[in-house]
Each structure stands twice: as structure tokens, then as C-alpha cells.
Amino acid sequence: MNSSALDSFLDKWRARWPEWSVAEPFVAPEQRARAVAWFSLLQEFDDMLNTSGDPLPADAKLAWWGEELRSWAGQRSRHPLGRVLEPIRAPWAALADALPTLVEARAVAVDAAAAQRALTVFAEAVAAVEAVLFDDKPRTGAGRAVLLQTLAQRLYDAGVAGVPRSLLEQEADGASQRWAGELLKEWKLRVAGPRPRRIWAALARARLQAQASGKPIEATPVRTLLRVWWAARR
């Protein structure tokens, strides 16, 4: 696949996260292209998790990605993102093994604990890859940071389908805001994990805060700069 195919995936992620133009200088230069490629891949998984309508196409994509990730150990990538990510000797097979859990995680969870359990294996596999991708050591709580961000993205993409049933039964109106507030209670300003994850998490947390308050996000360059600066500090 040519460079235009790769660019289309990267541009799709950048379009969803325009704040990254302010945040990217806080990432080490040699890791910037890798970070955007990795986050673009995770966006593909988010889309398959949060699909609506017929799930069969998304299920087929997840199965294909499982095979693709396993092939990266032998440097046989077929996807354009693999040209950037495949050379890193990360635990791709473990991530592939975790992908089927996204199928079950699409169902409306009974409660908050069930929503978190459904995505724990996937989140831990993502965190393990990130530790290698970004030359970091495994850190306690890194998987938890990925988990909360994945749940927040699910709420953002899927709406009430991403809200646990227990909150919907309390009162349907405002359930999304209540779930956003519940996630924020556990989401610290600076999370565990490598710097690119901490920075992206800060941007995602700001969106979740806006959703919890029912107000538009104030993602001005100055506000974004302050959030990213704080997140980038170890």
C-alpha cells in the first residue's frame, strides 16, 4: 500500500483530535509518527467496539486484525499502519488475543463494574504494547488509564449504548452525564503510562469533563497547552 493509504488513516485520527497539533510537540520527536500511527490503530478498534447496526462487518474486521497483528511478529504486515508499528517488537499477539473481547463488550453492561470488566483484558494488552512502543517500563495503573479512556470514548461514540443499565434504570434522562461523572471520579489529572498516553488521556479527560457538565468543551490552544504540559510531566 502506498503512502496515501497510510495518510488517510493518520488524517482520520487527526481530524477527530485537532488538539493534537498543540500537544504533539510535547512528545519526543522520534516517537511522534509512531504515536499517531498507534492512536490511529486504536481508533479503528474503538470504531469496531462502538459500531451500530449490523455487527458482522465489524466482527470480520476484528478477526482480520487478529491475524494481521499476529503476522507482525514475522514482519509480514499487510496494513499501512504496520509499516510504522510492525518493526517494534511489542506483544502484538497478546493484543490480537484480546480483540475478541470487544465483541462481548458491545452489549450494554449491567453496571459500572461489569462495563469495566468487559474491557479490562483489552486495556491491559494495549498498555503492555504502549510500554514497548514508547520505551517505557510497565507501570502500575497503566491498564486502568487505558480502560477509563476506552470507556469514555465508547460513551462519546455510542451514546446511551455505552451507559451501564443500572444508570439507565435510575433515570434515563441525564444518564450519559452521570456515567461521565462516574468515570471522572476515578480518572486522575495525570495518569500512569508513557508520555504519549498521558498527553492523549489529558485531552480525552477534558472532553469527558465537558460531557459530564453538559457544556461544550473549551479546547482553546491555551487551555490545551496547560493540560498537556501538566500531563507530560513525570
CSV table of C-alpha atoms in Angstrom, one decimal:
chain,number,residue,atom,x,y,z
A,1,MET,CA,0.0,0.0,0.0
A,2,ASN,CA,1.3,3.5,-0.8
A,3,SER,CA,1.8,6.4,1.5
A,4,SER,CA,-1.6,7.9,0.6
A,5,ALA,CA,-3.3,4.9,2.2
A,6,LEU,CA,-1.3,5.4,5.4
A,7,ASP,CA,-2.0,9.1,5.4
A,8,SER,CA,-5.7,8.5,5.2
A,9,PHE,CA,-5.7,6.6,8.5
A,10,LEU,CA,-3.5,9.2,10.2
A,11,ASP,CA,-5.5,12.1,8.9
A,12,LYS,CA,-8.8,10.5,10.1
A,13,TRP,CA,-7.4,10.3,13.6
A,14,ARG,CA,-6.0,13.9,13.5
A,15,ALA,CA,-9.4,15.2,12.3
A,16,ARG,CA,-11.0,13.7,15.4
A,17,TRP,CA,-8.3,15.1,17.7
A,18,PRO,CA,-7.4,18.5,16.3
A,19,GLU,CA,-6.0,19.4,19.8
A,20,TRP,CA,-3.1,17.1,19.0
A,21,SER,CA,-1.5,19.9,16.9
A,22,VAL,CA,-0.9,21.7,20.2
A,23,ALA,CA,0.0,18.6,22.1
A,24,GLU,CA,2.4,16.9,19.7
A,25,PRO,CA,5.5,19.0,20.5
A,26,PHE,CA,5.5,17.5,24.0
A,27,VAL,CA,6.2,14.1,22.5
A,28,ALA,CA,9.7,13.1,21.7
A,29,PRO,CA,10.4,13.8,18.0
A,30,GLU,CA,11.4,10.2,17.3
A,31,GLN,CA,8.0,9.0,18.8
A,32,ARG,CA,5.6,11.4,17.1
A,33,ALA,CA,4.9,9.4,13.9
A,34,ARG,CA,4.7,6.2,16.0
A,35,ALA,CA,2.2,7.8,18.4
A,36,VAL,CA,-0.2,8.9,15.7
A,37,ALA,CA,0.0,5.6,13.9
A,38,TRP,CA,-0.7,3.7,17.2
A,39,PHE,CA,-3.6,6.0,18.2
A,40,SER,CA,-5.0,5.6,14.7
A,41,LEU,CA,-5.0,1.9,15.1
A,42,LEU,CA,-6.7,2.2,18.5
A,43,GLN,CA,-9.3,4.4,16.8
A,44,GLU,CA,-10.0,1.6,14.4
A,45,PHE,CA,-10.7,-0.7,17.4
A,46,ASP,CA,-12.9,1.9,19.0
A,47,ASP,CA,-14.9,2.1,15.8
A,48,MET,CA,-15.4,-1.7,15.8
A,49,LEU,CA,-16.3,-1.7,19.5
A,50,ASN,CA,-18.8,1.1,19.1
A,51,THR,CA,-20.4,0.1,15.8
A,52,SER,CA,-24.2,0.4,15.5
A,53,GLY,CA,-26.4,-1.7,13.3
A,54,ASP,CA,-25.2,-5.0,11.8
A,55,PRO,CA,-22.1,-6.1,13.8
A,56,LEU,CA,-21.0,-8.7,11.3
A,57,PRO,CA,-18.7,-6.3,9.3
A,58,ALA,CA,-17.0,-5.1,12.5
A,59,ASP,CA,-16.6,-8.7,13.7
A,60,ALA,CA,-15.0,-9.6,10.4
A,61,LYS,CA,-12.6,-6.6,10.7
A,62,LEU,CA,-11.7,-7.6,14.3
A,63,ALA,CA,-10.9,-11.2,13.1
A,64,TRP,CA,-8.8,-9.8,10.2
A,65,TRP,CA,-6.9,-7.6,12.6
A,66,GLY,CA,-6.2,-10.5,14.9
A,67,GLU,CA,-4.5,-12.3,12.0
A,68,GLU,CA,-2.7,-9.1,11.0
A,69,LEU,CA,-1.3,-8.4,14.5
A,70,ARG,CA,0.0,-12.0,14.8
A,71,SER,CA,1.7,-11.6,11.4
A,72,TRP,CA,3.7,-8.6,12.7
A,73,ALA,CA,6.0,-10.9,14.7
A,74,GLY,CA,7.2,-12.2,11.4
A,75,GLN,CA,7.3,-8.8,9.8
A,76,ARG,CA,4.5,-9.7,7.3
A,77,SER,CA,2.2,-6.7,7.7
A,78,ARG,CA,-0.4,-6.0,5.1
A,79,HIS,CA,-1.9,-2.9,6.6
A,80,PRO,CA,-0.3,0.6,6.0
A,81,LEU,CA,-0.2,1.2,9.8
A,82,GLY,CA,2.0,-1.9,10.1
A,83,ARG,CA,4.8,-0.1,8.2
A,84,VAL,CA,5.2,2.2,11.1
A,85,LEU,CA,4.4,-0.1,14.0
A,86,GLU,CA,5.5,-3.6,12.9
A,87,PRO,CA,9.2,-3.0,13.3
A,88,ILE,CA,8.7,-2.6,17.1
A,89,ARG,CA,8.9,-5.9,18.9
A,90,ALA,CA,5.8,-5.3,21.0
A,91,PRO,CA,3.4,-8.0,22.3
A,92,TRP,CA,1.2,-7.9,19.2
A,93,ALA,CA,0.0,-11.5,19.7
A,94,ALA,CA,-1.4,-10.7,23.1
A,95,LEU,CA,-3.2,-7.7,21.7
A,96,ALA,CA,-4.6,-9.9,19.0
A,97,ASP,CA,-5.9,-12.4,21.6
A,98,ALA,CA,-7.7,-9.6,23.4
A,99,LEU,CA,-9.6,-8.3,20.4
A,100,PRO,CA,-12.5,-10.8,20.6
A,101,THR,CA,-13.4,-9.4,24.0
A,102,LEU,CA,-14.6,-6.2,22.2
A,103,VAL,CA,-17.4,-8.2,20.6
A,104,GLU,CA,-18.9,-9.0,24.0
A,105,ALA,CA,-18.1,-5.5,25.4
A,106,ARG,CA,-20.6,-4.0,22.9
A,107,ALA,CA,-23.5,-5.2,24.9
A,108,VAL,CA,-25.0,-2.8,27.4
A,109,ALA,CA,-23.3,-3.6,30.7
A,110,VAL,CA,-25.4,-4.4,33.8
A,111,ASP,CA,-23.5,-2.0,36.0
A,112,ALA,CA,-20.3,0.0,36.1
A,113,ALA,CA,-18.2,-2.9,37.4
A,114,ALA,CA,-19.4,-5.1,34.5
A,115,ALA,CA,-18.6,-2.3,32.0
A,116,GLN,CA,-15.0,-2.2,33.3
A,117,ARG,CA,-14.6,-6.0,33.5
A,118,ALA,CA,-15.6,-6.3,29.8
A,119,LEU,CA,-12.7,-4.2,28.6
A,120,THR,CA,-10.0,-5.0,31.2
A,121,VAL,CA,-8.2,-7.6,29.1
A,122,PHE,CA,-8.1,-5.4,26.1
A,123,ALA,CA,-6.9,-2.4,28.1
A,124,GLU,CA,-4.1,-4.3,29.8
A,125,ALA,CA,-3.0,-5.6,26.4
A,126,VAL,CA,-2.9,-2.1,25.0
A,127,ALA,CA,-0.9,-0.8,28.0
A,128,ALA,CA,1.6,-3.6,27.5
A,129,VAL,CA,2.1,-2.7,23.9
A,130,GLU,CA,2.5,1.0,24.8
A,131,ALA,CA,5.2,0.3,27.3
A,132,VAL,CA,7.3,-1.2,24.5
A,133,LEU,CA,6.3,1.3,21.8
A,134,PHE,CA,7.3,4.3,23.8
A,135,ASP,CA,10.4,2.9,25.6
A,136,ASP,CA,8.7,2.9,28.9
A,137,LYS,CA,8.6,0.4,31.7
A,138,PRO,CA,5.4,-1.4,32.7
A,139,ARG,CA,3.7,0.9,35.3
A,140,THR,CA,1.0,0.0,37.8
A,141,GLY,CA,-2.2,1.6,36.7
A,142,ALA,CA,-1.4,2.0,33.1
A,143,GLY,CA,-4.0,-0.5,32.1
A,144,ARG,CA,-6.5,1.3,34.2
A,145,ALA,CA,-5.8,4.6,32.4
A,146,VAL,CA,-6.4,2.9,29.0
A,147,LEU,CA,-9.6,1.3,30.4
A,148,LEU,CA,-11.1,4.6,31.5
A,149,GLN,CA,-10.3,6.3,28.3
A,150,THR,CA,-11.8,3.5,26.3
A,151,LEU,CA,-15.0,3.7,28.3
A,152,ALA,CA,-15.1,7.4,27.8
A,153,GLN,CA,-14.6,7.1,24.1
A,154,ARG,CA,-17.3,4.5,24.0
A,155,LEU,CA,-19.7,6.9,25.7
A,156,TYR,CA,-18.7,9.6,23.3
A,157,ASP,CA,-19.2,7.4,20.2
A,158,ALA,CA,-22.1,5.1,21.2
A,159,GLY,CA,-24.1,7.4,23.5
A,160,VAL,CA,-26.6,5.6,25.8
A,161,ALA,CA,-25.4,2.3,24.4
A,162,GLY,CA,-22.2,2.9,26.3
A,163,VAL,CA,-24.0,3.6,29.6
A,164,PRO,CA,-24.5,0.8,32.2
A,165,ARG,CA,-28.0,-0.4,32.6
A,166,SER,CA,-28.1,0.4,36.3
A,167,LEU,CA,-27.7,4.1,35.5
A,168,LEU,CA,-30.3,4.0,32.8
A,169,GLU,CA,-32.8,2.4,35.1
A,170,GLN,CA,-32.3,5.1,37.7
A,171,GLU,CA,-33.4,7.8,35.3
A,172,ALA,CA,-32.9,7.7,31.5
A,173,ASP,CA,-32.6,11.5,31.2
A,174,GLY,CA,-29.1,12.6,32.1
A,175,ALA,CA,-27.7,9.0,32.3
A,176,SER,CA,-24.8,9.8,29.9
A,177,GLN,CA,-23.8,12.8,32.1
A,178,ARG,CA,-24.0,10.7,35.2
A,179,TRP,CA,-21.8,7.9,33.7
A,180,ALA,CA,-19.3,10.6,32.5
A,181,GLY,CA,-19.2,11.8,36.1
A,182,GLU,CA,-18.6,8.3,37.5
A,183,LEU,CA,-15.7,7.8,35.1
A,184,LEU,CA,-14.2,11.1,36.1
A,185,LYS,CA,-14.2,10.2,39.8
A,186,GLU,CA,-11.6,7.5,39.0
A,187,TRP,CA,-9.7,9.5,36.3
A,188,LYS,CA,-6.8,11.4,37.7
A,189,LEU,CA,-5.4,14.6,36.1
A,190,ARG,CA,-2.2,12.7,35.3
A,191,VAL,CA,-2.4,9.0,34.6
A,192,ALA,CA,0.1,6.2,34.6
A,193,GLY,CA,1.8,5.2,31.4
A,194,PRO,CA,4.2,6.6,28.8
A,195,ARG,CA,4.1,10.3,27.9
A,196,PRO,CA,2.1,10.0,24.6
A,197,ARG,CA,-0.6,8.1,26.5
A,198,ARG,CA,-0.6,10.7,29.4
A,199,ILE,CA,-1.0,13.5,26.9
A,200,TRP,CA,-3.8,11.9,24.9
A,201,ALA,CA,-5.5,11.0,28.2
A,202,ALA,CA,-5.5,14.6,29.2
A,203,LEU,CA,-7.2,15.6,26.0
A,204,ALA,CA,-9.8,12.8,26.4
A,205,ARG,CA,-10.4,13.7,30.0
A,206,ALA,CA,-11.2,17.3,29.0
A,207,ARG,CA,-13.8,16.1,26.6
A,208,LEU,CA,-15.3,13.8,29.3
A,209,GLN,CA,-15.5,16.7,31.7
A,210,ALA,CA,-17.4,18.7,29.2
A,211,GLN,CA,-19.8,15.8,28.7
A,212,ALA,CA,-20.3,15.4,32.4
A,213,SER,CA,-21.2,19.1,32.8
A,214,GLY,CA,-23.4,19.2,29.7
A,215,LYS,CA,-21.4,22.0,28.2
A,216,PRO,CA,-19.2,22.4,25.1
A,217,ILE,CA,-15.6,21.7,25.6
A,218,GLU,CA,-13.3,24.7,25.8
A,219,ALA,CA,-10.4,23.3,23.9
A,220,THR,CA,-8.6,26.6,23.3
A,221,PRO,CA,-4.9,26.5,22.5
A,222,VAL,CA,-4.0,27.9,25.9
A,223,ARG,CA,-6.2,25.5,27.8
A,224,THR,CA,-4.9,22.6,25.8
A,225,LEU,CA,-1.3,23.7,26.3
A,226,LEU,CA,-1.8,23.8,30.1
A,227,ARG,CA,-3.5,20.4,30.2
A,228,VAL,CA,-0.7,18.8,28.0
A,229,TRP,CA,2.1,20.5,30.0
A,230,TRP,CA,0.7,19.0,33.2
A,231,ALA,CA,0.2,15.6,31.7
A,232,ALA,CA,3.6,15.5,30.2
A,233,ARG,CA,5.4,16.0,33.5
A,234,ARG,CA,6.5,12.7,35.1
